[in-house]
Amino acid sequence: MSTTTTNPKASWVTVGKLLALGVLFHVIYSWSIFDIYFRSPLVHGMTPVLPPQPPPAKRLLLVVADGLRADKLFENRLERAPFLRGIVEHHGTWGVSHTRVPTESRPGHVALIAGFYEDVSAVTKGWKMNPVNFDSVFNQSTHTWSFGSPDILPMFAEGASDKNKVETFMYPAESEDFAEDASGLDTWVFEKFEAFLDSVKHNTTLEARIRQQGIVIFLHLLGLDTNGHAYRPYSKEYLNNIQLVDEGLQKVVRKFESLFDNDGRTAYIFTSDHGMSNRGNHGDGHPDNTQTPLIAWGSGVATPNRTHPVGHDDLSKPWQLSDIKRVDVEQADIAPLMSTLIGLPFPMNSVGVLPLQYLSASVHAQALSAFANAKQILSQYLVKADAKKRTEPFFKEFHPLLGYEELITTIETEIRQLRHSDAIRLSSQLIRLSLQGLRYFQTYDWLFLRSIISFGYLGWIAYSTIFILRRGIVHVVKAQPMPLYGSSDFPRRVNILAVVIALAFAALLHRRQAPAFYYAYTAFPIFFWAEVFKQRAFIVSLLRTAQPSRTTWIKTLAGIALYVVGLELLVYSYFRRELLTVCLWLLGVLWPRTMAKRVRSENSGLVWVWTAFCLGTSVFPLLPVEKGEDLSLVLAGGTLILASGVFALFRLPHITKLPLSHRGGPQPQKLLRIVVLEILLIAISILVTADTTLRLRAKTGLPFLNQIFSWGVIVLLVGILTIDGAQHAQHYLRRLTVIYLAFAPAFILLTISYEAIFYFCFSGTVLSWLLLERSIYLESEQYPALEDDSADATPDGTSRAPRTLKLSDLRVAGFFLCFINVAFFGTGNIASVSSFSLESVYRFTTVFNPFLMGALLILKILIPFFLLSSVFAVLGRALRLPPFSLFLLVLSTTDVMTLNFFFLVRDSGSWLEIGTTISHFVIASAFIVFQIILFVVSYGLVGTVLVPDIVSRRKKRT
């Protein structure tokens, strides 16, 4: 066997270039999911379409109860909302409004008020004062007054066509405090609106403006959403907030009607932007998040239909409303309904279908309104088709709409001849075909883009694999000098061909007026495959010089096949977390049985520890991600971590002794000081967590001293890891213990249930894995038997004569990926933001700040990964591998999982399925970037630790 060694600095520079390329590639390709499946539906250049009939209402009051679930309002015949119950029973029409993912504030309000669904990336645009870059009901209104949250109102005020058209009345952002009962936010809105109505009587200019045709009043009620986050939607705070909203709504409606002398010209819409899961979050496609209430009444709205009380299913059976017809809508359908009621042009990008059953108009008026709705959606299709025809060199028509003029003529004839039912049916058909046409052009480039993206990922796998082979990282039997290229002319020919192909694609994309990202999508596969083809001679030489026996070939292929099967199982674990439990059982129980008998007998205690921790960790993927706050579990987890710290305090001085030639690191006294400090911080963190939890339950607010301590823990965490990491010649077990204990206080403060117990079990699992792998290596034939005590590492931490990767190292990479997934899904489903509760951050802040709270949640999620990556970095040194070899092996193979998720993405079906598949692909695609970050962080955390060599028992026996 030949061993290849390289200059460490040169290796780091070369690997750094590969990592930078990998980051750029995966960041850009992560965005491909939005360009392929969720491209912006905005269409420009259309003429507004007005409802054809005189409007039944002069003004509209839109009330959005943020975060209100349909079942919590309607259950037991609206027992908590007697005013709205009276509306449902005697005055209006009701149903369920079905929202789409992401079920967040901005996308929900855009669907409600603009009538179209933003792409999934719109969730990142929320919570900031960005202009509305599309048409909306507010934009088309004569004037709009809005009252409520500073997180929502500016979205529609800043981008209005007339800056003075939309007025806002907002409370301070600091008012959104999760430590308090948030129903006060809704009380503020009602009181502010009442004060506004009182001011109208004393302001002639304002009175003249509010009495105009086409006025909109928007009340945004955030109390339910905030209370749902803080106390869950089944809490008394959330349920009492529903009653408060009902009482406040009754009061302002009466006052509003009184202002206009009960003229009967006001229409009312009561709904929600999204629901709320039982764990107090939203964002994904779970039915609890997508089913929201809709109640409409007033001028132009149909009264309750008791003649044919249809529309009910298992969802509404418990609501005791089966005697009244239930009319469900898609969330975007509410926008054309509001436009029709007050006579505004339909928002130009609206894809909402006017729900005729909510209108009290005559059949003739309904037919005209349905036709206008159809023409408005058709106009979007025509503009989109014309744009594609101008840019697409091989344009293919959408055949079902080639004769749309004839269909329009037929509808007009049916209306003139008073065949209204046929006209409505044909208008619905035109709407359906227009939406299909919009969908056709939305997916027009799918085949092209999917092919490019697939070639890109396959190219990266091939490129990075050849990189590993060329660096001599992988063991090669009978290795011979391998030429860089077959002939000096071959690379030049490949480069010329690559340039020609790139120019051809650039010309095609320019002709199509493609977005800038499309050029990057095509550039990567061309570059990767050109580099792969240039290595033709290297690959041929490798195959010729590597001539293993038939048995070796079978073992090699079987090992690779088993590794790929393992990757596929990890793909499936994204859908079924329980599979990780099975994997941990197999690792804990069966893996030790595959070890050499000598290894098992001489490490029997360690094997038992490994099995116990694996079985302990395997419990967590079986637990529900919907977990409420449980202080007893938090204290139990903190106590286990504290006990492990005390154990380490007494054991580390005995098990971390370095050979004489490598002493000079931290003295035992300094070691004890750092561990004692960490144990003290853990103990105080447990007490602070308990005290803060009890005070928040009592609604006395977040104690200032507790908050200061919590933030101080973050500062101390960074300080301890930085200062201690600067120490040289540290034993690897000492440094890993310091890392484990340093993160523990922050993790305990961010824990609301069993997460701290998971941290203890998971840490024990990965540490015992490291020790077992080290023991197996020490007993293997590839370990050089030493005559006396020495170390694998020089004082600066670099490896002496590193060995090359072997087939058996695939097991190490596979275990690492398995543990990554266990960290992903151990305490929640990272494919859904909703599985991580905001309650976790209340020891740090209770005032709503999505970016700060999100950062704290991410820290909590990342802590197990930091520990795992540190163990993985040490493992490479413990197995005498080049410092980046195991990492590169993982890096070059995990896109097998990414390709799986890429083709599993759906943009149809239930919103739960759509949201899950999107999350899976984005996570898998960003996983490489995540690994690279972990790789860099782990080497920063581990520092220059030493892995002392031991006189192997194999040598002693000989």
mmCIF file of C-alpha atoms in Angstrom, residues 216-536:
data_model
loop_
_atom_site.group_PDB
_atom_site.id
_atom_site.type_symbol
_atom_site.label_atom_id
_atom_site.label_comp_id
_atom_site.label_asym_id
_atom_site.label_seq_id
_atom_site.Cartn_x
_atom_site.Cartn_y
_atom_site.Cartn_z
ATOM 1 C CA VAL A 216 -62.468 50.047 3.670
ATOM 2 C CA ILE A 217 -61.875 49.761 7.412
ATOM 3 C CA PHE A 218 -59.327 47.122 8.433
ATOM 4 C CA LEU A 219 -59.065 45.900 12.027
ATOM 5 C CA HIS A 220 -56.087 43.620 12.642
ATOM 6 C CA LEU A 221 -56.420 41.751 15.956
ATOM 7 C CA LEU A 222 -53.145 40.171 17.060
ATOM 8 C CA GLY A 223 -54.129 39.128 20.579
ATOM 9 C CA LEU A 224 -55.190 35.590 19.660
ATOM 10 C CA ASP A 225 -51.970 34.911 17.767
ATOM 11 C CA THR A 226 -49.809 36.196 20.628
ATOM 12 C CA ASN A 227 -51.776 34.309 23.277
ATOM 13 C CA GLY A 228 -51.689 31.182 21.128
ATOM 14 C CA HIS A 229 -47.897 31.386 20.945
ATOM 15 C CA ALA A 230 -47.545 32.057 24.644
ATOM 16 C CA TYR A 231 -50.219 29.808 26.153
ATOM 17 C CA ARG A 232 -51.373 27.458 23.325
ATOM 18 C CA PRO A 233 -54.738 27.628 21.523
ATOM 19 C CA TYR A 234 -56.452 25.387 24.086
ATOM 20 C CA SER A 235 -55.551 27.689 27.011
ATOM 21 C CA LYS A 236 -58.038 29.810 28.881
ATOM 22 C CA GLU A 237 -56.141 32.920 27.721
ATOM 23 C CA TYR A 238 -56.719 32.024 24.050
ATOM 24 C CA LEU A 239 -60.327 30.938 24.541
ATOM 25 C CA ASN A 240 -61.169 33.982 26.676
ATOM 26 C CA ASN A 241 -59.595 36.148 23.963
ATOM 27 C CA ILE A 242 -62.184 34.808 21.494
ATOM 28 C CA GLN A 243 -64.914 36.031 23.829
ATOM 29 C CA LEU A 244 -63.223 39.422 24.137
ATOM 30 C CA VAL A 245 -63.011 39.752 20.344
ATOM 31 C CA ASP A 246 -66.699 38.892 20.026
ATOM 32 C CA GLU A 247 -67.687 41.484 22.630
ATOM 33 C CA GLY A 248 -65.461 44.161 21.143
ATOM 34 C CA LEU A 249 -66.709 43.425 17.637
ATOM 35 C CA GLN A 250 -70.336 43.716 18.726
ATOM 36 C CA LYS A 251 -69.621 47.092 20.309
ATOM 37 C CA VAL A 252 -67.789 48.618 17.337
ATOM 38 C CA VAL A 253 -70.290 47.279 14.809
ATOM 39 C CA ARG A 254 -73.141 48.973 16.652
ATOM 40 C CA LYS A 255 -71.184 52.220 16.843
ATOM 41 C CA PHE A 256 -70.197 51.966 13.175
ATOM 42 C CA GLU A 257 -73.808 51.412 12.122
ATOM 43 C CA SER A 258 -74.926 54.297 14.320
ATOM 44 C CA LEU A 259 -72.471 56.637 12.602
ATOM 45 C CA PHE A 260 -74.257 56.002 9.286
ATOM 46 C CA ASP A 261 -77.753 56.054 10.807
ATOM 47 C CA ASN A 262 -78.137 52.300 10.192
ATOM 48 C CA ASP A 263 -78.389 52.892 6.450
ATOM 49 C CA GLY A 264 -77.779 49.213 5.682
ATOM 50 C CA ARG A 265 -74.953 49.973 3.229
ATOM 51 C CA THR A 266 -72.088 48.332 5.175
ATOM 52 C CA ALA A 267 -70.625 44.878 4.443
ATOM 53 C CA TYR A 268 -68.672 42.923 7.055
ATOM 54 C CA ILE A 269 -66.015 40.236 6.686
ATOM 55 C CA PHE A 270 -64.640 38.388 9.735
ATOM 56 C CA THR A 271 -61.817 35.906 9.128
ATOM 57 C CA SER A 272 -58.227 34.967 10.021
ATOM 58 C CA ASP A 273 -54.925 34.872 8.170
ATOM 59 C CA HIS A 274 -53.898 31.459 9.536
ATOM 60 C CA GLY A 275 -54.661 29.035 12.341
ATOM 61 C CA MET A 276 -52.559 27.757 15.210
ATOM 62 C CA SER A 277 -51.157 24.325 16.037
ATOM 63 C CA ASN A 278 -51.618 22.720 19.441
ATOM 64 C CA ARG A 279 -47.986 23.500 20.207
ATOM 65 C CA GLY A 280 -48.630 27.221 19.735
ATOM 66 C CA ASN A 281 -47.013 27.720 16.337
ATOM 67 C CA HIS A 282 -47.927 27.994 12.695
ATOM 68 C CA GLY A 283 -46.209 28.068 9.343
ATOM 69 C CA ASP A 284 -46.630 24.576 7.931
ATOM 70 C CA GLY A 285 -49.564 22.918 6.196
ATOM 71 C CA HIS A 286 -51.146 21.151 9.161
ATOM 72 C CA PRO A 287 -54.981 21.465 9.057
ATOM 73 C CA ASP A 288 -54.949 23.300 12.388
ATOM 74 C CA ASN A 289 -52.956 26.010 10.621
ATOM 75 C CA THR A 290 -54.826 26.042 7.292
ATOM 76 C CA GLN A 291 -58.469 26.010 8.447
ATOM 77 C CA THR A 292 -59.647 29.468 9.440
ATOM 78 C CA PRO A 293 -63.154 30.880 10.002
ATOM 79 C CA LEU A 294 -65.027 33.080 7.542
ATOM 80 C CA ILE A 295 -68.222 34.917 8.482
ATOM 81 C CA ALA A 296 -69.740 37.544 6.162
ATOM 82 C CA TRP A 297 -72.843 39.641 6.697
ATOM 83 C CA GLY A 298 -74.344 43.006 5.878
ATOM 84 C CA SER A 299 -75.244 44.692 2.610
ATOM 85 C CA GLY A 300 -75.025 42.347 -0.389
ATOM 86 C CA VAL A 301 -74.301 39.200 1.662
ATOM 87 C CA ALA A 302 -76.645 36.204 1.586
ATOM 88 C CA THR A 303 -78.566 35.294 4.732
ATOM 89 C CA PRO A 304 -78.335 31.828 6.334
ATOM 90 C CA ASN A 305 -79.435 28.936 4.133
ATOM 91 C CA ARG A 306 -81.385 26.392 6.153
ATOM 92 C CA THR A 307 -83.215 24.875 3.200
ATOM 93 C CA HIS A 308 -80.200 22.915 2.010
ATOM 94 C CA PRO A 309 -77.741 22.776 4.940
ATOM 95 C CA VAL A 310 -74.964 21.092 2.989
ATOM 96 C CA GLY A 311 -71.185 21.396 3.121
ATOM 97 C CA HIS A 312 -70.642 19.601 6.410
ATOM 98 C CA ASP A 313 -68.061 16.889 7.077
ATOM 99 C CA ASP A 314 -66.237 15.340 10.013
ATOM 100 C CA LEU A 315 -64.593 18.685 10.720
ATOM 101 C CA SER A 316 -67.821 20.556 11.404
ATOM 102 C CA LYS A 317 -69.877 17.735 12.948
ATOM 103 C CA PRO A 318 -68.857 18.662 16.517
ATOM 104 C CA TRP A 319 -69.713 22.310 15.905
ATOM 105 C CA GLN A 320 -73.478 21.726 16.119
ATOM 106 C CA LEU A 321 -74.103 23.922 13.072
ATOM 107 C CA SER A 322 -75.421 21.193 10.753
ATOM 108 C CA ASP A 323 -78.738 22.995 10.294
ATOM 109 C CA ILE A 324 -77.057 25.915 8.475
ATOM 110 C CA LYS A 325 -75.296 25.624 5.127
ATOM 111 C CA ARG A 326 -71.500 25.783 5.347
ATOM 112 C CA VAL A 327 -69.801 27.499 2.402
ATOM 113 C CA ASP A 328 -66.038 26.957 2.214
ATOM 114 C CA VAL A 329 -63.666 29.120 0.164
ATOM 115 C CA GLU A 330 -59.999 29.327 -0.679
ATOM 116 C CA GLN A 331 -58.390 32.248 1.119
ATOM 117 C CA ALA A 332 -57.743 34.175 -2.105
ATOM 118 C CA ASP A 333 -61.489 34.034 -2.916
ATOM 119 C CA ILE A 334 -62.175 36.634 -0.218
ATOM 120 C CA ALA A 335 -60.488 39.432 -2.202
ATOM 121 C CA PRO A 336 -62.910 39.326 -5.201
ATOM 122 C CA LEU A 337 -65.785 38.976 -2.723
ATOM 123 C CA MET A 338 -64.772 42.236 -1.009
ATOM 124 C CA SER A 339 -64.282 43.971 -4.380
ATOM 125 C CA THR A 340 -67.741 42.902 -5.565
ATOM 126 C CA LEU A 341 -69.477 44.010 -2.378
ATOM 127 C CA ILE A 342 -68.212 47.613 -2.574
ATOM 128 C CA GLY A 343 -67.733 47.928 -6.341
ATOM 129 C CA LEU A 344 -63.925 48.045 -6.603
ATOM 130 C CA PRO A 345 -61.855 46.725 -9.529
ATOM 131 C CA PHE A 346 -60.625 43.205 -8.852
ATOM 132 C CA PRO A 347 -56.965 43.191 -7.730
ATOM 133 C CA MET A 348 -55.136 42.644 -10.996
ATOM 134 C CA ASN A 349 -53.180 39.577 -9.920
ATOM 135 C CA SER A 350 -56.044 37.982 -8.048
ATOM 136 C CA VAL A 351 -56.675 34.305 -8.761
ATOM 137 C CA GLY A 352 -59.573 34.176 -6.328
ATOM 138 C CA VAL A 353 -62.841 32.704 -7.557
ATOM 139 C CA LEU A 354 -65.792 34.838 -6.516
ATOM 140 C CA PRO A 355 -67.868 32.737 -4.040
ATOM 141 C CA LEU A 356 -71.339 33.425 -5.446
ATOM 142 C CA GLN A 357 -73.054 31.648 -2.543
ATOM 143 C CA TYR A 358 -71.979 34.523 -0.287
ATOM 144 C CA LEU A 359 -73.877 37.057 -2.445
ATOM 145 C CA SER A 360 -77.541 37.992 -2.032
ATOM 146 C CA ALA A 361 -77.674 39.336 -5.602
ATOM 147 C CA SER A 362 -80.090 38.170 -8.270
ATOM 148 C CA VAL A 363 -79.142 35.287 -10.544
ATOM 149 C CA HIS A 364 -78.587 37.768 -13.383
ATOM 150 C CA ALA A 365 -76.214 39.853 -11.255
ATOM 151 C CA GLN A 366 -74.417 36.708 -10.159
ATOM 152 C CA ALA A 367 -73.931 35.649 -13.786
ATOM 153 C CA LEU A 368 -72.487 39.061 -14.673
ATOM 154 C CA SER A 369 -70.186 39.010 -11.653
ATOM 155 C CA ALA A 370 -68.941 35.500 -12.447
ATOM 156 C CA PHE A 371 -68.253 36.574 -16.046
ATOM 157 C CA ALA A 372 -66.294 39.626 -14.870
ATOM 158 C CA ASN A 373 -64.299 37.411 -12.512
ATOM 159 C CA ALA A 374 -63.531 35.066 -15.425
ATOM 160 C CA LYS A 375 -62.390 37.922 -17.682
ATOM 161 C CA GLN A 376 -60.103 39.261 -14.947
ATOM 162 C CA ILE A 377 -58.341 35.889 -14.521
ATOM 163 C CA LEU A 378 -58.293 35.303 -18.294
ATOM 164 C CA SER A 379 -56.526 38.636 -18.786
ATOM 165 C CA GLN A 380 -53.643 37.365 -16.632
ATOM 166 C CA TYR A 381 -53.404 34.242 -18.782
ATOM 167 C CA LEU A 382 -53.368 36.261 -22.008
ATOM 168 C CA VAL A 383 -50.613 38.585 -20.783
ATOM 169 C CA LYS A 384 -48.546 35.627 -19.595
ATOM 170 C CA ALA A 385 -49.080 33.699 -22.841
ATOM 171 C CA ASP A 386 -48.093 36.727 -24.918
ATOM 172 C CA ALA A 387 -44.931 37.275 -22.852
ATOM 173 C CA LYS A 388 -43.915 33.623 -23.196
ATOM 174 C CA LYS A 389 -44.637 33.667 -26.934
ATOM 175 C CA ARG A 390 -42.311 36.646 -27.401
ATOM 176 C CA THR A 391 -39.408 35.034 -25.549
ATOM 177 C CA GLU A 392 -39.739 31.294 -26.185
ATOM 178 C CA PRO A 393 -38.047 30.135 -29.423
ATOM 179 C CA PHE A 394 -40.034 26.871 -29.529
ATOM 180 C CA PHE A 395 -43.311 28.109 -28.085
ATOM 181 C CA LYS A 396 -46.088 25.586 -27.401
ATOM 182 C CA GLU A 397 -49.627 26.914 -26.995
ATOM 183 C CA PHE A 398 -51.995 25.939 -24.214
ATOM 184 C CA HIS A 399 -54.507 24.210 -26.478
ATOM 185 C CA PRO A 400 -57.631 24.249 -24.233
ATOM 186 C CA LEU A 401 -57.745 28.069 -24.470
ATOM 187 C CA LEU A 402 -57.022 28.503 -28.167
ATOM 188 C CA GLY A 403 -60.724 29.195 -28.695
ATOM 189 C CA TYR A 404 -61.305 31.451 -25.705
ATOM 190 C CA GLU A 405 -62.940 34.149 -27.877
ATOM 191 C CA GLU A 406 -65.685 31.718 -28.857
ATOM 192 C CA LEU A 407 -66.240 30.789 -25.221
ATOM 193 C CA ILE A 408 -66.539 34.472 -24.257
ATOM 194 C CA THR A 409 -69.062 35.027 -27.039
ATOM 195 C CA THR A 410 -71.090 32.043 -25.857
ATOM 196 C CA ILE A 411 -71.184 33.341 -22.280
ATOM 197 C CA GLU A 412 -72.334 36.768 -23.463
ATOM 198 C CA THR A 413 -75.081 35.125 -25.513
ATOM 199 C CA GLU A 414 -76.232 33.032 -22.554
ATOM 200 C CA ILE A 415 -76.451 36.141 -20.365
ATOM 201 C CA ARG A 416 -78.423 38.079 -23.002
ATOM 202 C CA GLN A 417 -80.849 35.202 -23.375
ATOM 203 C CA LEU A 418 -81.211 34.993 -19.576
ATOM 204 C CA ARG A 419 -79.825 31.462 -19.364
ATOM 205 C CA HIS A 420 -78.002 32.408 -16.189
ATOM 206 C CA SER A 421 -77.176 28.942 -14.919
ATOM 207 C CA ASP A 422 -75.440 28.090 -18.181
ATOM 208 C CA ALA A 423 -73.608 31.425 -18.150
ATOM 209 C CA ILE A 424 -72.349 30.823 -14.598
ATOM 210 C CA ARG A 425 -71.306 27.279 -15.535
ATOM 211 C CA LEU A 426 -69.389 28.477 -18.605
ATOM 212 C CA SER A 427 -67.788 31.314 -16.624
ATOM 213 C CA SER A 428 -66.629 28.763 -14.085
ATOM 214 C CA GLN A 429 -65.245 26.692 -16.945
ATOM 215 C CA LEU A 430 -63.382 29.730 -18.305
ATOM 216 C CA ILE A 431 -61.969 30.451 -14.841
ATOM 217 C CA ARG A 432 -60.871 26.828 -14.482
ATOM 218 C CA LEU A 433 -59.194 26.814 -17.904
ATOM 219 C CA SER A 434 -57.521 30.172 -17.248
ATOM 220 C CA LEU A 435 -56.121 28.924 -13.953
ATOM 221 C CA GLN A 436 -54.918 25.782 -15.732
ATOM 222 C CA GLY A 437 -53.316 27.998 -18.371
ATOM 223 C CA LEU A 438 -51.565 30.057 -15.699
ATOM 224 C CA ARG A 439 -50.412 26.790 -14.186
ATOM 225 C CA TYR A 440 -49.225 25.611 -17.612
ATOM 226 C CA PHE A 441 -46.954 28.626 -18.015
ATOM 227 C CA GLN A 442 -45.901 28.398 -14.381
ATOM 228 C CA THR A 443 -44.562 24.894 -15.107
ATOM 229 C CA TYR A 444 -43.449 25.615 -18.685
ATOM 230 C CA ASP A 445 -39.730 25.421 -17.888
ATOM 231 C CA TRP A 446 -39.916 22.479 -15.499
ATOM 232 C CA LEU A 447 -38.343 19.835 -17.758
ATOM 233 C CA PHE A 448 -35.482 22.149 -18.713
ATOM 234 C CA LEU A 449 -34.735 23.303 -15.175
ATOM 235 C CA ARG A 450 -35.153 19.894 -13.555
ATOM 236 C CA SER A 451 -32.692 18.384 -16.013
ATOM 237 C CA ILE A 452 -30.147 21.145 -15.448
ATOM 238 C CA ILE A 453 -30.433 20.900 -11.661
ATOM 239 C CA SER A 454 -30.095 17.107 -11.723
ATOM 240 C CA PHE A 455 -26.965 17.289 -13.882
ATOM 241 C CA GLY A 456 -25.613 19.918 -11.506
ATOM 242 C CA TYR A 457 -25.976 17.759 -8.408
ATOM 243 C CA LEU A 458 -24.601 14.681 -10.167
ATOM 244 C CA GLY A 459 -21.713 16.796 -11.436
ATOM 245 C CA TRP A 460 -20.884 17.966 -7.917
ATOM 246 C CA ILE A 461 -20.889 14.361 -6.644
ATOM 247 C CA ALA A 462 -18.527 13.284 -9.431
ATOM 248 C CA TYR A 463 -16.304 16.376 -9.107
ATOM 249 C CA SER A 464 -15.893 16.127 -5.327
ATOM 250 C CA THR A 465 -15.338 12.363 -5.480
ATOM 251 C CA ILE A 466 -12.524 12.777 -7.999
ATOM 252 C CA PHE A 467 -11.086 15.520 -5.790
ATOM 253 C CA ILE A 468 -10.815 12.998 -2.958
ATOM 254 C CA LEU A 469 -9.184 10.431 -5.253
ATOM 255 C CA ARG A 470 -6.674 12.905 -6.664
ATOM 256 C CA ARG A 471 -5.626 14.134 -3.227
ATOM 257 C CA GLY A 472 -4.582 10.599 -2.329
ATOM 258 C CA ILE A 473 -7.078 10.532 0.511
ATOM 259 C CA VAL A 474 -8.505 7.159 -0.507
ATOM 260 C CA HIS A 475 -6.436 3.985 -0.312
ATOM 261 C CA VAL A 476 -5.475 2.702 -3.765
ATOM 262 C CA VAL A 477 -4.028 -0.748 -4.278
ATOM 263 C CA LYS A 478 -0.772 -0.852 -6.274
ATOM 264 C CA ALA A 479 -0.958 2.854 -6.920
ATOM 265 C CA GLN A 480 1.160 4.097 -9.800
ATOM 266 C CA PRO A 481 1.997 7.680 -10.802
ATOM 267 C CA MET A 482 -1.123 9.015 -12.456
ATOM 268 C CA PRO A 483 -0.999 11.663 -15.168
ATOM 269 C CA LEU A 484 -3.161 14.728 -14.784
ATOM 270 C CA TYR A 485 -4.520 14.481 -18.332
ATOM 271 C CA GLY A 486 -4.319 11.995 -21.164
ATOM 272 C CA SER A 487 -2.643 14.337 -23.596
ATOM 273 C CA SER A 488 -1.688 17.963 -23.416
ATOM 274 C CA ASP A 489 -4.279 18.784 -26.050
ATOM 275 C CA PHE A 490 -7.228 17.016 -24.392
ATOM 276 C CA PRO A 491 -7.953 19.581 -21.630
ATOM 277 C CA ARG A 492 -7.924 22.388 -24.169
ATOM 278 C CA ARG A 493 -10.493 20.570 -26.318
ATOM 279 C CA VAL A 494 -12.701 19.974 -23.283
ATOM 280 C CA ASN A 495 -12.468 23.661 -22.326
ATOM 281 C CA ILE A 496 -13.391 24.747 -25.856
ATOM 282 C CA LEU A 497 -16.386 22.394 -25.887
ATOM 283 C CA ALA A 498 -17.483 23.647 -22.456
ATOM 284 C CA VAL A 499 -17.271 27.274 -23.613
ATOM 285 C CA VAL A 500 -19.309 26.474 -26.735
ATOM 286 C CA ILE A 501 -21.994 24.739 -24.668
ATOM 287 C CA ALA A 502 -22.026 27.602 -22.161
ATOM 288 C CA LEU A 503 -22.422 30.191 -24.932
ATOM 289 C CA ALA A 504 -25.247 28.178 -26.487
ATOM 290 C CA PHE A 505 -27.088 28.044 -23.170
ATOM 291 C CA ALA A 506 -26.425 31.749 -22.569
ATOM 292 C CA ALA A 507 -27.904 32.592 -25.977
ATOM 293 C CA LEU A 508 -30.964 30.451 -25.258
ATOM 294 C CA LEU A 509 -31.476 31.999 -21.826
ATOM 295 C CA HIS A 510 -31.022 35.508 -23.240
ATOM 296 C CA ARG A 511 -33.639 34.755 -25.877
ATOM 297 C CA ARG A 512 -35.964 33.564 -23.130
ATOM 298 C CA GLN A 513 -35.230 36.636 -20.999
ATOM 299 C CA ALA A 514 -34.449 34.225 -18.164
ATOM 300 C CA PRO A 515 -33.594 35.440 -14.639
ATOM 301 C CA ALA A 516 -29.938 35.789 -13.715
ATOM 302 C CA PHE A 517 -30.009 32.667 -11.559
ATOM 303 C CA TYR A 518 -30.736 30.524 -14.627
ATOM 304 C CA TYR A 519 -27.273 31.319 -15.989
ATOM 305 C CA ALA A 520 -25.733 30.051 -12.752
ATOM 306 C CA TYR A 521 -27.889 26.910 -12.855
ATOM 307 C CA THR A 522 -26.432 26.015 -16.262
ATOM 308 C CA ALA A 523 -22.868 27.148 -15.518
ATOM 309 C CA PHE A 524 -22.306 24.733 -12.636
ATOM 310 C CA PRO A 525 -23.008 21.424 -14.438
ATOM 311 C CA ILE A 526 -20.950 22.572 -17.428
ATOM 312 C CA PHE A 527 -18.007 23.387 -15.163
ATOM 313 C CA PHE A 528 -18.281 20.227 -13.049
ATOM 314 C CA TRP A 529 -18.593 17.812 -15.943
ATOM 315 C CA ALA A 530 -15.837 19.543 -17.910
ATOM 316 C CA GLU A 531 -13.518 19.069 -14.926
ATOM 317 C CA VAL A 532 -14.601 15.441 -14.618
ATOM 318 C CA PHE A 533 -13.969 14.711 -18.304
ATOM 319 C CA LYS A 534 -10.555 16.320 -18.047
ATOM 320 C CA GLN A 535 -9.694 13.639 -15.486
ATOM 321 C CA ARG A 536 -10.332 10.862 -18.026
#
